[in-house]
Structures are given as C-alpha cells and as structure tokens.
Amino acid sequence: MKVTFLLFLSCLFLFACQTKPQKKQIHYSYALIIHGGAGSMDTVNLKETDQIAYKAALDTALQKGISTLASGKSSLDAVCQVIEYLENNPMFNAGRGAVFTHEGKNELDASIMSGLDLSAGAVAGVRDVKNPILLARKIMDNSKHVMLSGKGASEFARENGLEMADSSWFFTEKSYNNLIKAIDNEKLSGLTTPPLPDYKYGTVGCVALDQGGNLAAGTSTGGMTNKQYGRIGDSPIIGAGTYANNKTCGVSATGHGEFFIRYTVAHDISALMEYKGMGVEEAANEVINNKLTPVDGSGGVVCLDKNGNYAMVFNTSGMFRAYGNSEGQKIIRIFK
Ligand code: ASP
C-alpha cells in the first residue's frame, strides 16, 4: 500500500515537471528571415533617408524570398534568390559593395547549407565571381567538396558557367573610404587589429523554411575592412557563420568573425536546441548574450526553427533584419 502511494507521488512529481508552461509554438507552412549586417548604427549616425533605403532593400529581398516559397520552391532556392539580390545591391558588404582588404582588393566569402541532409557548399577569398552565393550552391550541388578557395574556386566557377566580374563591379566609394579611414586609424593607434568599437558589419544572410518542411541557411560577405594575409571570417565556415538542420533550426550570423569561429556560434545554437531542448530564441540568446557578450564578441544572428518561428538576436545597437511567413506576418527593423 505504502509502495503504491509512493509510486503515485513520484508519477505526480514527474508529470508536474513535464507540464511546466512552454512558449506557444506555431507551425508556419513557410517562413523566411534575413539580415544585412549588425553594428553600431543608431538613429543619430544612420540618417533617416538611409534608414528608409535600407528598409526598402530588406523589404524587396523579403518579398522575393516569400513569393519563391509561396510558389512551392525550395528553401535553398529562396535563400539563393534573396542573397543574390543583396549581393547585387551596393548598400551591403557582400558581392557588389564588399569591403576592401588592406591591399585595396575585394575578397568574397559565402556559404549555404541544407537542413534536409546537412549538405553544404562554401567559397572563400574569391575576387572575380559576381555572386559568391551561387558559387557556394554550385559547390554543394556539383562537386564532391564542401569548401573551395581563391583561384581554384574561380576556376570551378568558370567551368560551371557562373557569371564573373572584374574589380570595377565591386568598387564602391563608401567601402573604399572606409578602408582609407581604417588605415589612418591604424597608423594613429599603432594597432593592426580591427575592429573599432563603432564597426558596422554589412554581411548578408538568409534562412528559409519551405512547404516541404526543409530549412536552408546562407551567408555572404566581403569580410572585414582592412583584412590582411588572406584572412577568412566566419561567413563561409559551416557551423560558425551558417548552419541548418531540419531537426533544430537554420542560422546565419554577422559580426566579428573571429569570435563566431571560436565559439562555433551557428552550430552551438542548433546544439543547444538538440541536446538541451531549448527553443530557438532561448538558444540564440544564450550564445549571443551569455557567451559572446562577456568576451566582447560583437554581432548577431537570425534563426528559424523547424516550424518557422524566428529569433533575431544581437549585442550591437542595430542589425538590419526582416522576417516574413505564410500567415502574412512581416517584420522589418534596424535598431534594438
Ligand atoms: N562576419 C563577417 C566576417 O567576420 C563580417 C560581417 O558580419 O560583416 O567576415
């Protein structure tokens, strides 16, 4: 009798533990989230006309991605379409508009990952490929490798019929002036290590969930202004700047790449969901605010879980970002 009563009490206790209130999770048949870089932008240093222009660009990108998903196409197609558009827009640090290296060149990095089978493609340090995200996709689909770099990557791009571009395509006065400023600051401070506290990252990224329940994530960047010696950041590194797994979430990051590599940010968010049962927002918060912030690793992430619920978490004053889903919900924001 006593044993039965004790058993009853333990069952009651276990039941109580399991039914602790959970945040309501909605399932969207498709959803898409975008970032255009995090950084020190605020209402003072980003003019109102620029705010309007950035929001319009994010809106166009979002509409393109959402209509691709609505037509039944794959999340990989939506991610490529959105990032290709942002790469061609000189306002962002990816493709056209990429930042300059110390030597005055543009060296581009990008990656893409499918949450369905964990296949991935990445490219690092290319100078003459118009849309690095399309090259990352080709590497994923048409090669036996995950990551190609430099001249070899360009050769593969040519062989696979991708559009090439010369250095004038990537040149923008804004990016070039930022290089001059960075070199001057370096001379003044005697330090060779960027970034300055007011650094603005302009990398672009996108995560999509399609009607088949498949997640995909992609990221594209010119890296960081004044980078040297063939420096590669987190954006083309699977698990650091990009990750997707249908079991958990898709993630694209922007920020000081060295920290995102060392803390394997994108995969860590997925791992917290998989092994600790965290929700996407909780996991993204844990990594950005509790792991990166204390070590001065600045930046942010956009994420979607397997149901299309989002997280947009950053420890800078702003992050260009947008989200939309199958229910017609639309969010476009810059500041905290
Ligand atoms: N994460 C990129 C890098 O370190 C920079 C950015 O987000 O803009 O290369």
CSV table of C-alpha atoms and ligand atoms in Angstrom, one decimal:
chain,number,residue,atom,x,y,z
A,1,MET,CA,0.0,0.0,0.0
A,2,LYS,CA,2.8,2.4,1.1
A,3,VAL,CA,4.8,1.5,-2.0
A,4,THR,CA,1.8,2.2,-4.3
A,5,PHE,CA,1.3,5.5,-2.6
A,6,LEU,CA,5.0,6.5,-3.1
A,7,LEU,CA,4.8,5.4,-6.7
A,8,PHE,CA,1.7,7.5,-7.2
A,9,LEU,CA,3.5,10.6,-5.7
A,10,SER,CA,6.6,10.1,-7.9
A,11,CYS,CA,4.4,9.9,-11.0
A,12,LEU,CA,2.6,13.1,-9.9
A,13,PHE,CA,6.0,14.8,-9.5
A,14,LEU,CA,7.3,13.7,-12.9
A,15,PHE,CA,4.0,14.9,-14.6
A,16,ALA,CA,4.3,18.3,-12.9
A,17,CYS,CA,7.9,18.7,-14.1
A,18,GLN,CA,6.9,17.9,-17.7
A,19,THR,CA,4.0,20.2,-17.8
A,20,LYS,CA,5.9,23.4,-17.0
A,21,PRO,CA,4.4,26.1,-19.2
A,22,GLN,CA,6.1,26.2,-22.7
A,23,LYS,CA,6.1,29.2,-25.0
A,24,LYS,CA,3.4,28.7,-27.6
A,25,GLN,CA,4.9,27.3,-30.8
A,26,ILE,CA,3.1,27.9,-34.1
A,27,HIS,CA,3.8,26.0,-37.3
A,28,TYR,CA,4.0,28.1,-40.4
A,29,SER,CA,4.0,26.3,-43.7
A,30,TYR,CA,6.8,28.6,-44.9
A,31,ALA,CA,8.9,31.4,-43.4
A,32,LEU,CA,12.0,33.5,-44.2
A,33,ILE,CA,14.4,35.7,-42.3
A,34,ILE,CA,17.1,38.0,-43.5
A,35,HIS,CA,19.9,40.1,-42.1
A,36,GLY,CA,22.0,42.8,-43.7
A,37,GLY,CA,24.7,43.1,-41.1
A,38,ALA,CA,24.8,44.1,-37.4
A,39,GLY,CA,26.7,47.1,-36.0
A,40,SER,CA,26.9,50.4,-34.2
A,41,MET,CA,24.1,52.0,-36.3
A,42,ASP,CA,21.6,54.1,-34.3
A,43,THR,CA,19.1,56.9,-35.1
A,44,VAL,CA,21.9,59.5,-34.8
A,45,ASN,CA,24.6,58.0,-37.1
A,46,LEU,CA,22.2,56.4,-39.7
A,47,LYS,CA,20.4,59.2,-41.5
A,48,GLU,CA,16.6,58.9,-41.9
A,49,THR,CA,17.0,58.7,-45.7
A,50,ASP,CA,19.4,55.8,-45.3
A,51,GLN,CA,17.1,54.0,-42.9
A,52,ILE,CA,14.3,54.3,-45.5
A,53,ALA,CA,16.6,53.0,-48.2
A,54,TYR,CA,17.8,50.0,-46.1
A,55,LYS,CA,14.3,49.1,-45.1
A,56,ALA,CA,13.2,49.3,-48.7
A,57,ALA,CA,16.0,46.9,-49.8
A,58,LEU,CA,15.2,44.5,-47.0
A,59,ASP,CA,11.5,44.6,-48.0
A,60,THR,CA,12.3,43.8,-51.6
A,61,ALA,CA,14.5,41.0,-50.6
A,62,LEU,CA,11.9,39.6,-48.2
A,63,GLN,CA,9.2,39.8,-50.9
A,64,LYS,CA,11.3,37.9,-53.4
A,65,GLY,CA,12.0,35.2,-50.9
A,66,ILE,CA,8.5,34.9,-49.6
A,67,SER,CA,7.0,34.7,-53.1
A,68,THR,CA,9.5,32.0,-54.1
A,69,LEU,CA,8.4,29.9,-51.0
A,70,ALA,CA,4.7,30.6,-51.7
A,71,SER,CA,5.1,29.2,-55.2
A,72,GLY,CA,6.3,25.9,-53.7
A,73,LYS,CA,10.0,26.3,-54.5
A,74,SER,CA,12.7,25.1,-52.1
A,75,SER,CA,14.2,26.9,-49.2
A,76,LEU,CA,17.6,26.6,-51.0
A,77,ASP,CA,16.2,28.4,-54.0
A,78,ALA,CA,14.7,31.2,-51.7
A,79,VAL,CA,18.0,31.7,-49.8
A,80,CYS,CA,19.9,31.9,-53.1
A,81,GLN,CA,17.5,34.4,-54.6
A,82,VAL,CA,17.4,36.7,-51.6
A,83,ILE,CA,21.2,36.7,-51.2
A,84,GLU,CA,21.8,37.2,-54.9
A,85,TYR,CA,19.7,40.3,-54.7
A,86,LEU,CA,21.5,41.6,-51.6
A,87,GLU,CA,24.9,40.8,-53.2
A,88,ASN,CA,23.9,42.9,-56.3
A,89,ASN,CA,22.9,45.8,-54.0
A,90,PRO,CA,25.9,48.0,-53.3
A,91,MET,CA,24.5,49.1,-49.9
A,92,PHE,CA,25.6,45.8,-48.3
A,93,ASN,CA,29.0,44.3,-47.7
A,94,ALA,CA,28.6,41.3,-50.0
A,95,GLY,CA,29.2,41.0,-53.7
A,96,ARG,CA,29.0,44.5,-55.1
A,97,GLY,CA,29.6,46.8,-52.2
A,98,ALA,CA,32.0,44.4,-50.5
A,99,VAL,CA,34.6,45.9,-48.1
A,100,PHE,CA,38.3,46.3,-49.1
A,101,THR,CA,41.3,44.3,-47.9
A,102,HIS,CA,44.4,46.2,-46.7
A,103,GLU,CA,45.8,45.9,-50.3
A,104,GLY,CA,42.7,47.5,-51.8
A,105,LYS,CA,41.1,44.3,-53.2
A,106,ASN,CA,37.7,42.7,-52.6
A,107,GLU,CA,37.8,39.1,-51.4
A,108,LEU,CA,34.5,37.4,-51.0
A,109,ASP,CA,33.3,34.6,-48.8
A,110,ALA,CA,29.9,32.8,-48.8
A,111,SER,CA,28.3,29.5,-47.7
A,112,ILE,CA,25.0,27.7,-47.9
A,113,MET,CA,23.6,24.6,-46.1
A,114,SER,CA,20.6,22.4,-46.5
A,115,GLY,CA,18.9,21.3,-43.3
A,116,LEU,CA,17.5,18.2,-45.1
A,117,ASP,CA,20.7,16.2,-45.4
A,118,LEU,CA,23.3,18.6,-44.0
A,119,SER,CA,24.8,19.1,-47.4
A,120,ALA,CA,26.8,22.3,-47.7
A,121,GLY,CA,28.8,24.5,-50.1
A,122,ALA,CA,31.2,27.3,-49.3
A,123,VAL,CA,33.6,29.6,-51.0
A,124,ALA,CA,36.4,31.7,-49.5
A,125,GLY,CA,38.6,34.6,-50.8
A,126,VAL,CA,37.3,34.9,-54.4
A,127,ARG,CA,37.9,38.1,-56.3
A,128,ASP,CA,36.1,37.7,-59.6
A,129,VAL,CA,32.8,35.8,-59.1
A,130,LYS,CA,29.8,38.1,-59.3
A,131,ASN,CA,27.6,36.1,-56.9
A,132,PRO,CA,29.5,34.1,-54.4
A,133,ILE,CA,26.3,32.5,-53.0
A,134,LEU,CA,25.5,30.9,-56.4
A,135,LEU,CA,29.1,29.5,-56.4
A,136,ALA,CA,28.6,28.1,-52.9
A,137,ARG,CA,25.4,26.4,-54.2
A,138,LYS,CA,27.2,25.0,-57.2
A,139,ILE,CA,30.0,23.6,-55.0
A,140,MET,CA,27.3,21.9,-52.9
A,141,ASP,CA,25.4,20.5,-55.9
A,142,ASN,CA,28.1,19.8,-58.4
A,143,SER,CA,31.3,19.0,-56.6
A,144,LYS,CA,32.5,16.4,-54.1
A,145,HIS,CA,33.9,19.1,-51.8
A,146,VAL,CA,32.3,21.5,-49.3
A,147,MET,CA,34.7,24.5,-49.5
A,148,LEU,CA,36.8,25.9,-52.3
A,149,SER,CA,39.0,29.0,-52.1
A,150,GLY,CA,40.8,31.6,-54.2
A,151,LYS,CA,41.9,30.8,-57.7
A,152,GLY,CA,40.6,27.2,-57.6
A,153,ALA,CA,37.2,28.4,-56.7
A,154,SER,CA,37.2,30.9,-59.6
A,155,GLU,CA,38.3,28.2,-62.0
A,156,PHE,CA,35.4,26.0,-60.8
A,157,ALA,CA,33.0,29.0,-61.2
A,158,ARG,CA,34.1,29.5,-64.8
A,159,GLU,CA,33.9,25.8,-65.6
A,160,ASN,CA,30.3,25.8,-64.2
A,161,GLY,CA,29.2,28.8,-66.2
A,162,LEU,CA,28.8,31.3,-63.4
A,163,GLU,CA,29.0,35.0,-64.2
A,164,MET,CA,32.4,36.5,-63.5
A,165,ALA,CA,33.0,40.2,-62.7
A,166,ASP,CA,36.1,42.4,-62.7
A,167,SER,CA,37.2,44.6,-59.8
A,168,SER,CA,35.2,47.6,-61.0
A,169,TRP,CA,31.9,45.8,-60.3
A,170,PHE,CA,32.8,45.5,-56.6
A,171,PHE,CA,34.1,49.1,-56.2
A,172,THR,CA,32.0,51.5,-54.1
A,173,GLU,CA,33.3,54.8,-52.8
A,174,LYS,CA,31.8,54.1,-49.4
A,175,SER,CA,33.7,50.9,-48.9
A,176,TYR,CA,36.9,52.4,-50.3
A,177,ASN,CA,36.6,55.5,-47.9
A,178,ASN,CA,36.2,53.1,-45.0
A,179,LEU,CA,39.5,51.4,-45.9
A,180,ILE,CA,41.3,54.7,-46.0
A,181,LYS,CA,39.8,55.6,-42.6
A,182,ALA,CA,40.8,52.2,-41.2
A,183,ILE,CA,44.4,52.6,-42.4
A,184,ASP,CA,44.6,56.1,-41.0
A,185,ASN,CA,43.2,55.0,-37.6
A,186,GLU,CA,45.7,52.1,-37.6
A,187,LYS,CA,48.6,54.5,-38.1
A,188,LEU,CA,47.3,56.7,-35.3
A,189,SER,CA,46.7,54.0,-32.8
A,190,GLY,CA,49.6,51.8,-33.8
A,191,LEU,CA,47.2,48.8,-33.6
A,192,THR,CA,46.8,46.4,-36.5
A,193,THR,CA,43.7,44.7,-35.2
A,194,PRO,CA,40.3,45.9,-36.2
A,195,PRO,CA,37.5,46.4,-35.4
A,196,LEU,CA,37.0,49.7,-33.9
A,197,PRO,CA,34.2,49.8,-31.3
A,198,ASP,CA,31.9,51.5,-33.8
A,199,TYR,CA,32.4,49.0,-36.6
A,200,LYS,CA,29.5,48.3,-38.9
A,201,TYR,CA,29.2,44.8,-40.3
A,202,GLY,CA,27.3,44.6,-43.6
A,203,THR,CA,27.3,40.9,-44.3
A,204,VAL,CA,24.1,39.5,-45.6
A,205,GLY,CA,22.3,36.3,-44.7
A,206,CYS,CA,19.1,34.4,-45.0
A,207,VAL,CA,17.3,31.4,-43.5
A,208,ALA,CA,14.2,29.9,-45.1
A,209,LEU,CA,11.7,27.1,-44.3
A,210,ASP,CA,9.8,25.7,-47.3
A,211,GLN,CA,6.5,24.0,-47.7
A,212,GLY,CA,8.3,20.6,-47.6
A,213,GLY,CA,9.5,21.4,-44.1
A,214,ASN,CA,13.1,21.9,-45.2
A,215,LEU,CA,15.3,24.5,-43.7
A,216,ALA,CA,18.2,26.2,-45.5
A,217,ALA,CA,20.6,28.9,-44.5
A,218,GLY,CA,23.2,31.0,-46.4
A,219,THR,CA,25.6,33.9,-45.7
A,220,SER,CA,27.7,36.1,-48.0
A,221,THR,CA,30.3,38.8,-47.2
A,222,GLY,CA,33.3,40.8,-48.2
A,223,GLY,CA,34.6,40.1,-44.7
A,224,MET,CA,36.1,42.9,-42.6
A,225,THR,CA,37.6,46.2,-43.8
A,226,ASN,CA,41.4,46.3,-43.9
A,227,LYS,CA,41.7,42.5,-43.5
A,228,GLN,CA,45.1,41.1,-44.4
A,229,TYR,CA,47.0,38.0,-45.4
A,230,GLY,CA,44.0,36.2,-47.0
A,231,ARG,CA,42.0,36.4,-43.7
A,232,ILE,CA,38.8,34.4,-43.8
A,233,GLY,CA,36.0,35.1,-41.4
A,234,ASP,CA,33.1,33.0,-40.1
A,235,SER,CA,30.7,33.6,-43.0
A,236,PRO,CA,31.9,30.7,-45.2
A,237,ILE,CA,32.5,28.4,-42.3
A,238,ILE,CA,29.8,25.8,-41.7
A,239,GLY,CA,28.9,25.8,-38.0
A,240,ALA,CA,30.3,29.3,-37.4
A,241,GLY,CA,28.5,31.7,-39.7
A,242,THR,CA,26.0,29.4,-41.3
A,243,TYR,CA,24.2,26.2,-40.2
A,244,ALA,CA,20.9,24.4,-41.0
A,245,ASN,CA,19.4,21.2,-39.6
A,246,ASN,CA,15.8,20.1,-40.1
A,247,LYS,CA,15.9,18.6,-36.6
A,248,THR,CA,16.5,22.0,-35.0
A,249,CYS,CA,17.0,25.3,-36.9
A,250,GLY,CA,18.7,27.4,-39.5
A,251,VAL,CA,21.1,30.1,-38.6
A,252,SER,CA,23.0,32.9,-40.4
A,253,ALA,CA,25.4,35.2,-38.5
A,254,THR,CA,27.0,38.6,-38.8
A,255,GLY,CA,29.7,40.1,-36.6
A,256,HIS,CA,33.3,39.9,-35.6
A,257,GLY,CA,34.1,36.7,-37.4
A,258,GLU,CA,37.0,35.5,-35.3
A,259,PHE,CA,34.6,35.2,-32.3
A,260,PHE,CA,31.9,33.4,-34.3
A,261,ILE,CA,34.5,30.9,-35.4
A,262,ARG,CA,36.0,30.3,-32.0
A,263,TYR,CA,32.5,29.9,-30.4
A,264,THR,CA,31.1,27.9,-33.3
A,265,VAL,CA,28.1,30.2,-33.0
A,266,ALA,CA,25.7,28.8,-35.6
A,267,HIS,CA,26.1,25.2,-34.6
A,268,ASP,CA,26.1,25.9,-30.9
A,269,ILE,CA,22.6,27.4,-31.3
A,270,SER,CA,21.4,24.2,-33.0
A,271,ALA,CA,23.2,22.0,-30.4
A,272,LEU,CA,21.5,23.8,-27.5
A,273,MET,CA,18.2,23.1,-29.1
A,274,GLU,CA,19.0,19.4,-29.9
A,275,TYR,CA,20.7,18.4,-26.7
A,276,LYS,CA,19.2,20.8,-24.1
A,277,GLY,CA,15.7,21.1,-25.6
A,278,MET,CA,15.9,24.9,-25.7
A,279,GLY,CA,13.6,27.0,-28.0
A,280,VAL,CA,15.3,28.9,-30.9
A,281,GLU,CA,15.0,32.3,-29.1
A,282,GLU,CA,16.4,30.9,-25.8
A,283,ALA,CA,19.3,29.2,-27.6
A,284,ALA,CA,20.2,32.3,-29.7
A,285,ASN,CA,20.1,34.4,-26.6
A,286,GLU,CA,22.3,32.1,-24.7
A,287,VAL,CA,25.0,32.1,-27.3
A,288,ILE,CA,25.0,35.8,-28.2
A,289,ASN,CA,24.3,37.4,-24.9
A,290,ASN,CA,25.8,34.9,-22.4
A,291,LYS,CA,28.7,33.6,-24.4
A,292,LEU,CA,29.8,36.3,-26.9
A,293,THR,CA,28.9,39.5,-25.0
A,294,PRO,CA,31.1,38.7,-21.9
A,295,VAL,CA,34.2,38.3,-24.2
A,296,ASP,CA,33.4,41.4,-26.4
A,297,GLY,CA,32.4,39.3,-29.4
A,298,SER,CA,30.1,41.6,-31.2
A,299,GLY,CA,27.4,40.8,-33.8
A,300,GLY,CA,24.2,38.9,-34.1
A,301,VAL,CA,22.2,36.0,-35.7
A,302,VAL,CA,19.0,35.4,-37.5
A,303,CYS,CA,17.4,32.0,-37.0
A,304,LEU,CA,14.3,30.0,-37.9
A,305,ASP,CA,13.2,26.8,-36.1
A,306,LYS,CA,11.7,23.9,-37.9
A,307,ASN,CA,8.2,25.4,-37.5
A,308,GLY,CA,9.2,28.8,-38.9
A,309,ASN,CA,9.4,30.6,-35.6
A,310,TYR,CA,12.2,33.2,-35.5
A,311,ALA,CA,15.0,34.6,-33.4
A,312,MET,CA,16.8,37.8,-34.2
A,313,VAL,CA,19.4,38.4,-31.5
A,314,PHE,CA,22.3,40.8,-31.5
A,315,ASN,CA,24.5,42.6,-29.0
A,316,THR,CA,25.2,45.7,-31.1
A,317,SER,CA,23.0,48.7,-31.3
A,318,GLY,CA,21.5,47.6,-34.6
A,319,MET,CA,21.1,44.8,-37.1
A,320,PHE,CA,19.4,45.2,-40.5
A,321,ARG,CA,16.8,42.4,-40.4
A,322,ALA,CA,13.5,41.2,-41.8
A,323,TYR,CA,11.1,38.3,-41.3
A,324,GLY,CA,8.0,37.0,-43.0
A,325,ASN,CA,5.8,33.9,-43.0
A,326,SER,CA,2.9,32.1,-44.6
A,327,GLU,CA,0.4,33.9,-42.4
A,328,GLY,CA,1.4,37.3,-43.9
A,329,GLN,CA,3.3,38.4,-40.8
A,330,LYS,CA,6.1,40.9,-41.8
A,331,ILE,CA,8.8,42.5,-39.6
A,332,ILE,CA,11.4,44.9,-40.9
A,333,ARG,CA,13.7,46.5,-38.3
A,334,ILE,CA,17.1,48.1,-37.9
A,335,PHE,CA,17.5,49.1,-34.2
A,336,LYS,CA,17.1,47.3,-30.9
B,1,ASP,N1,31.2,38.1,-40.1
B,1,ASP,C1,31.9,38.8,-41.1
B,1,ASP,C2,33.4,38.5,-41.0
B,1,ASP,O1,33.9,38.4,-40.0
B,1,ASP,C3,31.7,40.3,-41.1
B,1,ASP,C4,30.3,40.8,-41.1
B,1,ASP,O2,29.5,40.2,-40.5
B,1,ASP,O3,30.1,41.8,-41.7
B,1,ASP,O4,34.0,38.3,-42.1
